[in-house]
């Protein structure tokens, strides 16, 4: 029983997130191979928008579940939806692909929030280790996913990345029945309407001071990070002569995030997740500022600094959510938080084009400023003395 929670479920989360990291790129490559890149970009956007809408609703369903079955169904629905999108694009049924993308995107937050809510443990020490692994899985997926997609495309053509994405998501779905469900009995749950749970979940985030500060800071930070992510190809072009060189910077960033989380796991810093969240967000902002210096060496240094903050930032956020989320609303807090971050990141990406008219440095400094504002907001999350020690 312990092994399935400690090994199988984390591996399932890692497989799902690696597939999720590949999904957008795989769809773009798949559509490009079918000479419909515009439709691929639209499908990619619809998946993100639908995820923002689906997060709170999906959280209510998963929170009311008494087993890991709904998580498995949600992951399977996302996987089948992506497969259907691929089939529709292949047969040039773009309208159907867009409709299915919206439906599939509703289940997308299960990959992030659904797994995060289940990757925990009853005792504090193991819960902290799970939080660090949870954050590290995003960094590892971000490092491995795009590389696998690129390698599959180079060796087997435009269909291969999407097929590999579906295999990874399928493997994660197969592991979902082994996810942990920590529940506290709630006597009035059976008679309470799901919409009441939805209101309670939103209220838990907006009225609980630490959750409100952590969630708000993460949204502002992800606005800045979404803006930065769109600028990475431009940095590659300007500093290394090729937009493709931006993938090297992302790989360095992900490796630094993994290393920083490994250091975090060995120490006791995560006993104060509010402090970790604050300095980590500030560190990401510092790294983006360094990137604005406009030199190949500083670009690599910036990627290292950003990664050093990015890993602990997510670990601190996850730990605060585990500490503060009411047990019967835990998954909703995670899925709603994930959907808000997706939306904020998308808005940040949309601001890149107009800011780029003023120059790359202006856009980068805007992204850095967002992180400094987010760090100030995160400082209000604080830490309870003795909590989770």
mmCIF file of N, CA, C and O in Angstrom, residues 48 51-56 109 201-202 205-206 211-212 214-216 218-220 222-223 321 332-347:
data_model
loop_
_atom_site.group_PDB
_atom_site.id
_atom_site.type_symbol
_atom_site.label_atom_id
_atom_site.label_comp_id
_atom_site.label_asym_id
_atom_site.label_seq_id
_atom_site.Cartn_x
_atom_site.Cartn_y
_atom_site.Cartn_z
ATOM 1 N N UNK A 48 -5.905 25.783 -23.736
ATOM 2 C CA UNK A 48 -5.531 26.586 -22.570
ATOM 3 C C UNK A 48 -6.730 27.333 -22.001
ATOM 4 O O UNK A 48 -6.940 27.362 -20.782
ATOM 5 N N UNK A 51 -9.058 25.027 -20.179
ATOM 6 C CA UNK A 51 -8.489 24.606 -18.897
ATOM 7 C C UNK A 51 -8.772 25.630 -17.819
ATOM 8 O O UNK A 51 -9.055 25.285 -16.660
ATOM 9 N N UNK A 52 -8.719 26.916 -18.182
ATOM 10 C CA UNK A 52 -9.001 27.973 -17.208
ATOM 11 C C UNK A 52 -10.439 27.892 -16.713
ATOM 12 O O UNK A 52 -10.724 28.161 -15.539
ATOM 13 N N UNK A 53 -11.364 27.517 -17.585
ATOM 14 C CA UNK A 53 -12.774 27.396 -17.202
ATOM 15 C C UNK A 53 -13.013 26.106 -16.423
ATOM 16 O O UNK A 53 -13.774 26.076 -15.446
ATOM 17 N N UNK A 54 -12.352 25.034 -16.844
ATOM 18 C CA UNK A 54 -12.637 23.724 -16.274
ATOM 19 C C UNK A 54 -12.046 23.479 -14.903
ATOM 20 O O UNK A 54 -12.541 22.615 -14.169
ATOM 21 N N UNK A 55 -10.991 24.207 -14.531
ATOM 22 C CA UNK A 55 -10.307 23.936 -13.275
ATOM 23 C C UNK A 55 -11.204 23.898 -12.046
ATOM 24 O O UNK A 55 -11.227 22.901 -11.313
ATOM 25 N N UNK A 56 -11.964 24.965 -11.758
ATOM 26 C CA UNK A 56 -12.823 24.948 -10.566
ATOM 27 C C UNK A 56 -13.874 23.852 -10.595
ATOM 28 O O UNK A 56 -14.145 23.200 -9.581
ATOM 29 N N UNK A 109 -6.671 20.551 -16.270
ATOM 30 C CA UNK A 109 -6.125 20.811 -14.935
ATOM 31 C C UNK A 109 -5.933 19.567 -14.069
ATOM 32 O O UNK A 109 -5.253 19.634 -13.046
ATOM 33 N N UNK A 201 -15.001 26.606 -2.386
ATOM 34 C CA UNK A 201 -13.630 26.492 -2.869
ATOM 35 C C UNK A 201 -13.038 27.840 -3.248
ATOM 36 O O UNK A 201 -11.895 28.153 -2.922
ATOM 37 N N UNK A 202 -13.838 28.644 -3.950
ATOM 38 C CA UNK A 202 -13.371 29.985 -4.319
ATOM 39 C C UNK A 202 -13.186 30.831 -3.076
ATOM 40 O O UNK A 202 -12.211 31.588 -2.950
ATOM 41 N N UNK A 205 -9.904 30.229 -1.233
ATOM 42 C CA UNK A 205 -8.751 30.894 -1.821
ATOM 43 C C UNK A 205 -8.779 32.386 -1.550
ATOM 44 O O UNK A 205 -7.755 33.005 -1.225
ATOM 45 N N UNK A 206 -9.958 32.996 -1.659
ATOM 46 C CA UNK A 206 -10.038 34.452 -1.563
ATOM 47 C C UNK A 206 -10.069 34.965 -0.123
ATOM 48 O O UNK A 206 -9.630 36.084 0.140
ATOM 49 N N UNK A 211 -3.522 31.532 1.562
ATOM 50 C CA UNK A 211 -3.875 31.022 0.236
ATOM 51 C C UNK A 211 -4.085 32.164 -0.748
ATOM 52 O O UNK A 211 -3.666 32.081 -1.913
ATOM 53 N N UNK A 212 -4.724 33.228 -0.289
ATOM 54 C CA UNK A 212 -4.975 34.363 -1.170
ATOM 55 C C UNK A 212 -3.659 34.997 -1.626
ATOM 56 O O UNK A 212 -3.473 35.273 -2.822
ATOM 57 N N UNK A 214 -0.615 33.604 -1.654
ATOM 58 C CA UNK A 214 0.159 32.673 -2.474
ATOM 59 C C UNK A 214 -0.417 32.562 -3.885
ATOM 60 O O UNK A 214 0.317 32.557 -4.876
ATOM 61 N N UNK A 215 -1.748 32.465 -3.982
ATOM 62 C CA UNK A 215 -2.384 32.328 -5.290
ATOM 63 C C UNK A 215 -2.220 33.596 -6.123
ATOM 64 O O UNK A 215 -1.896 33.532 -7.315
ATOM 65 N N UNK A 216 -2.429 34.755 -5.491
ATOM 66 C CA UNK A 216 -2.282 36.019 -6.216
ATOM 67 C C UNK A 216 -0.851 36.205 -6.696
ATOM 68 O O UNK A 216 -0.605 36.592 -7.846
ATOM 69 N N UNK A 218 1.355 33.911 -7.325
ATOM 70 C CA UNK A 218 1.675 32.966 -8.397
ATOM 71 C C UNK A 218 1.082 33.422 -9.724
ATOM 72 O O UNK A 218 1.695 33.246 -10.781
ATOM 73 N N UNK A 219 -0.117 34.024 -9.692
ATOM 74 C CA UNK A 219 -0.732 34.504 -10.927
ATOM 75 C C UNK A 219 0.073 35.664 -11.519
ATOM 76 O O UNK A 219 0.318 35.708 -12.734
ATOM 77 N N UNK A 220 0.498 36.616 -10.662
ATOM 78 C CA UNK A 220 1.297 37.738 -11.161
ATOM 79 C C UNK A 220 2.629 37.230 -11.692
ATOM 80 O O UNK A 220 3.111 37.670 -12.746
ATOM 81 N N UNK A 222 3.268 34.221 -12.892
ATOM 82 C CA UNK A 222 3.078 33.475 -14.135
ATOM 83 C C UNK A 222 2.716 34.384 -15.298
ATOM 84 O O UNK A 222 2.982 34.041 -16.456
ATOM 85 N N UNK A 223 2.139 35.545 -15.016
ATOM 86 C CA UNK A 223 1.990 36.551 -16.071
ATOM 87 C C UNK A 223 3.378 36.921 -16.598
ATOM 88 O O UNK A 223 3.606 36.940 -17.809
ATOM 89 N N UNK A 321 -0.430 25.380 -0.181
ATOM 90 C CA UNK A 321 -1.767 24.877 -0.500
ATOM 91 C C UNK A 321 -2.111 23.640 0.309
ATOM 92 O O UNK A 321 -3.240 23.492 0.786
ATOM 93 N N UNK A 332 -9.993 21.117 -5.334
ATOM 94 C CA UNK A 332 -10.515 22.317 -5.978
ATOM 95 C C UNK A 332 -9.546 23.484 -5.840
ATOM 96 O O UNK A 332 -9.359 24.263 -6.783
ATOM 97 N N UNK A 333 -8.905 23.609 -4.679
ATOM 98 C CA UNK A 333 -7.916 24.664 -4.491
ATOM 99 C C UNK A 333 -6.773 24.497 -5.489
ATOM 100 O O UNK A 333 -6.304 25.461 -6.098
ATOM 101 N N UNK A 334 -6.332 23.253 -5.690
ATOM 102 C CA UNK A 334 -5.229 22.995 -6.619
ATOM 103 C C UNK A 334 -5.645 23.213 -8.073
ATOM 104 O O UNK A 334 -4.916 23.838 -8.850
ATOM 105 N N UNK A 335 -6.805 22.673 -8.468
ATOM 106 C CA UNK A 335 -7.201 22.813 -9.872
ATOM 107 C C UNK A 335 -7.575 24.254 -10.209
ATOM 108 O O UNK A 335 -7.285 24.737 -11.311
ATOM 109 N N UNK A 336 -8.220 24.954 -9.265
ATOM 110 C CA UNK A 336 -8.536 26.365 -9.508
ATOM 111 C C UNK A 336 -7.261 27.185 -9.607
ATOM 112 O O UNK A 336 -7.124 28.042 -10.486
ATOM 113 N N UNK A 337 -6.318 26.909 -8.711
ATOM 114 C CA UNK A 337 -5.037 27.609 -8.778
ATOM 115 C C UNK A 337 -4.324 27.353 -10.093
ATOM 116 O O UNK A 337 -3.757 28.270 -10.703
ATOM 117 N N UNK A 338 -4.365 26.097 -10.557
ATOM 118 C CA UNK A 338 -3.720 25.769 -11.833
ATOM 119 C C UNK A 338 -4.381 26.503 -12.991
ATOM 120 O O UNK A 338 -3.698 27.024 -13.884
ATOM 121 N N UNK A 339 -5.710 26.571 -12.985
ATOM 122 C CA UNK A 339 -6.403 27.242 -14.080
ATOM 123 C C UNK A 339 -6.129 28.744 -14.076
ATOM 124 O O UNK A 339 -5.990 29.365 -15.133
ATOM 125 N N UNK A 340 -6.027 29.336 -12.892
ATOM 126 C CA UNK A 340 -5.711 30.765 -12.801
ATOM 127 C C UNK A 340 -4.304 31.050 -13.329
ATOM 128 O O UNK A 340 -4.076 32.054 -14.017
ATOM 129 N N UNK A 341 -3.361 30.150 -13.017
ATOM 130 C CA UNK A 341 -1.995 30.339 -13.513
ATOM 131 C C UNK A 341 -1.933 30.202 -15.028
ATOM 132 O O UNK A 341 -1.214 30.947 -15.704
ATOM 133 N N UNK A 342 -2.678 29.251 -15.575
ATOM 134 C CA UNK A 342 -2.707 29.076 -17.028
ATOM 135 C C UNK A 342 -3.231 30.349 -17.697
ATOM 136 O O UNK A 342 -2.677 30.834 -18.688
ATOM 137 N N UNK A 343 -4.305 30.909 -17.119
ATOM 138 C CA UNK A 343 -4.877 32.132 -17.678
ATOM 139 C C UNK A 343 -3.887 33.287 -17.595
ATOM 140 O O UNK A 343 -3.689 34.029 -18.569
ATOM 141 N N UNK A 344 -3.253 33.448 -16.427
ATOM 142 C CA UNK A 344 -2.294 34.539 -16.253
ATOM 143 C C UNK A 344 -1.115 34.396 -17.205
ATOM 144 O O UNK A 344 -0.636 35.384 -17.788
ATOM 145 N N UNK A 345 -0.644 33.165 -17.366
ATOM 146 C CA UNK A 345 0.466 32.926 -18.285
ATOM 147 C C UNK A 345 0.066 33.265 -19.722
ATOM 148 O O UNK A 345 0.853 33.861 -20.476
ATOM 149 N N UNK A 346 -1.150 32.909 -20.102
ATOM 150 C CA UNK A 346 -1.626 33.226 -21.443
ATOM 151 C C UNK A 346 -1.730 34.724 -21.683
ATOM 152 O O UNK A 346 -1.373 35.230 -22.754
ATOM 153 N N UNK A 347 -2.206 35.458 -20.670
ATOM 154 C CA UNK A 347 -2.290 36.909 -20.804
ATOM 155 C C UNK A 347 -0.892 37.509 -20.948
ATOM 156 O O UNK A 347 -0.665 38.422 -21.756
#
